[in-house]
């Protein structure tokens, strides 16, 4: 193909002129040689593409004529010999079959697009790099903005968050006549132990509570009463989460208001838990030793396991005097 195109006098003239430029500057500047060489390739591609465009209609018309005649002859014979079979095939595939003519046009269009892309890249390499750089910068800026927005919307669950949360809880306890809950660091140790146990089997609610109690607190079992709550407050302010519990977790909220408890300890961890996907009528697990995914699925809810922030709270009626800390 290249031999036939080079026979064109216009291309020969341009080719000889560019070649003369290369020979003249061969000993002076290697950079100019490289640039002129690329220029030759670009000009050849331009001429090649222009010739393709000039003849594209003729090529398509010729292909369609040959294909149409062949298809008409073939289908006419097939229809006469296998009429019932042809009809079944047609009705079963009417929505999925594609004429070969469309495929030919698509192939030709793809070739033209590829050639145009090659021409643009050769003609403006620095421009392409600039566009890619701008796109990369934009993507980085968008990612940073999204991350910043998520950080600002979702408060970090830390000790300050917990103290503010229990300050609000104590306001409600006071209205019911219950004593305020006091912070007990001694209970923090048990909350940490419970978190490490529960993440080993997050499918079971409050997994391993009896075993951990018997192992670490059995010496106090004659007078110590402990209640446990596991919350997932990530994304809420303390005030908003109190409102959420009142509306969606009444069992857990009643446990926080229980007047039999006077102390609390907590642990904040990050680990696997079962999350509800989409809407669900169930908003809280009603007790310990419940198979969480089975319970939710039995109520028509879809679940998936994912990592989330755990707030494990241990409530009790007693605390070592040396570790009692009044809530600020």
mmCIF file of N, CA and C in Angstrom, residues 5 11 16 22 46 81 103-104 109 140 160 169 174 180 187 190 212 228-229 278 293 295 306 315-316:
data_model
loop_
_atom_site.group_PDB
_atom_site.id
_atom_site.type_symbol
_atom_site.label_atom_id
_atom_site.label_comp_id
_atom_site.label_asym_id
_atom_site.label_seq_id
_atom_site.Cartn_x
_atom_site.Cartn_y
_atom_site.Cartn_z
ATOM 1 N N UNK A 5 0.967 4.533 -2.673
ATOM 2 C CA UNK A 5 0.734 5.909 -2.243
ATOM 3 C C UNK A 5 1.922 6.791 -2.591
ATOM 4 N N UNK A 11 2.929 13.480 -2.852
ATOM 5 C CA UNK A 11 3.659 12.884 -1.751
ATOM 6 C C UNK A 11 5.147 12.820 -2.060
ATOM 7 N N UNK A 16 10.544 14.427 -0.752
ATOM 8 C CA UNK A 16 11.876 14.860 -1.147
ATOM 9 C C UNK A 16 12.268 16.157 -0.460
ATOM 10 N N UNK A 22 16.364 17.266 6.192
ATOM 11 C CA UNK A 22 17.079 16.395 7.128
ATOM 12 C C UNK A 22 18.570 16.334 6.782
ATOM 13 N N UNK A 46 -1.338 11.798 7.624
ATOM 14 C CA UNK A 46 -2.404 12.690 7.189
ATOM 15 C C UNK A 46 -2.864 12.352 5.772
ATOM 16 N N UNK A 81 -36.247 -23.965 1.273
ATOM 17 C CA UNK A 81 -36.012 -25.351 1.689
ATOM 18 C C UNK A 81 -36.379 -25.596 3.146
ATOM 19 N N UNK A 103 -21.826 -4.709 11.378
ATOM 20 C CA UNK A 103 -20.516 -5.071 11.910
ATOM 21 C C UNK A 103 -19.408 -4.536 11.016
ATOM 22 N N UNK A 104 -19.609 -4.597 9.696
ATOM 23 C CA UNK A 104 -18.589 -4.090 8.761
ATOM 24 C C UNK A 104 -18.394 -2.596 8.950
ATOM 25 N N UNK A 109 -15.350 2.038 11.069
ATOM 26 C CA UNK A 109 -15.373 3.233 11.913
ATOM 27 C C UNK A 109 -14.316 3.157 13.001
ATOM 28 N N UNK A 140 -7.191 14.038 41.995
ATOM 29 C CA UNK A 140 -6.613 14.174 43.330
ATOM 30 C C UNK A 140 -7.369 15.202 44.157
ATOM 31 N N UNK A 160 -13.700 12.215 74.430
ATOM 32 C CA UNK A 160 -14.512 13.438 74.511
ATOM 33 C C UNK A 160 -15.934 13.161 74.048
ATOM 34 N N UNK A 169 -26.959 11.549 78.577
ATOM 35 C CA UNK A 169 -27.679 10.428 79.175
ATOM 36 C C UNK A 169 -28.038 10.735 80.628
ATOM 37 N N UNK A 174 -31.553 11.900 85.282
ATOM 38 C CA UNK A 174 -31.966 12.796 86.357
ATOM 39 C C UNK A 174 -33.474 13.058 86.292
ATOM 40 N N UNK A 180 -26.846 9.627 88.593
ATOM 41 C CA UNK A 180 -26.004 9.801 87.399
ATOM 42 C C UNK A 180 -24.971 8.682 87.296
ATOM 43 N N UNK A 187 -13.761 -0.603 84.856
ATOM 44 C CA UNK A 187 -14.623 -1.312 83.916
ATOM 45 C C UNK A 187 -14.097 -1.237 82.482
ATOM 46 N N UNK A 190 -12.478 -4.527 81.380
ATOM 47 C CA UNK A 190 -13.414 -5.585 81.003
ATOM 48 C C UNK A 190 -14.043 -5.278 79.640
ATOM 49 N N UNK A 212 -16.383 -14.744 79.673
ATOM 50 C CA UNK A 212 -15.498 -13.666 80.124
ATOM 51 C C UNK A 212 -15.833 -13.216 81.543
ATOM 52 N N UNK A 228 -24.187 -4.965 79.623
ATOM 53 C CA UNK A 228 -23.325 -4.628 78.489
ATOM 54 C C UNK A 228 -24.147 -4.095 77.325
ATOM 55 N N UNK A 229 -23.617 -3.047 76.689
ATOM 56 C CA UNK A 229 -24.231 -2.519 75.484
ATOM 57 C C UNK A 229 -23.150 -2.328 74.417
ATOM 58 N N UNK A 278 -29.576 -1.498 52.704
ATOM 59 C CA UNK A 278 -30.903 -1.026 52.326
ATOM 60 C C UNK A 278 -31.785 -0.830 53.550
ATOM 61 N N UNK A 293 -26.969 -12.406 61.576
ATOM 62 C CA UNK A 293 -27.386 -12.472 60.166
ATOM 63 C C UNK A 293 -28.657 -13.282 59.954
ATOM 64 N N UNK A 295 -31.089 -13.712 62.141
ATOM 65 C CA UNK A 295 -32.209 -12.941 62.699
ATOM 66 C C UNK A 295 -32.657 -11.851 61.724
ATOM 67 N N UNK A 306 -18.831 -5.992 57.512
ATOM 68 C CA UNK A 306 -17.906 -4.913 57.212
ATOM 69 C C UNK A 306 -17.272 -4.416 58.509
ATOM 70 N N UNK A 315 -21.877 -1.482 82.117
ATOM 71 C CA UNK A 315 -22.592 -0.814 83.204
ATOM 72 C C UNK A 315 -22.584 -1.721 84.433
ATOM 73 N N UNK A 316 -22.449 -1.120 85.600
ATOM 74 C CA UNK A 316 -22.414 -1.949 86.813
ATOM 75 C C UNK A 316 -22.969 -1.168 88.003
#
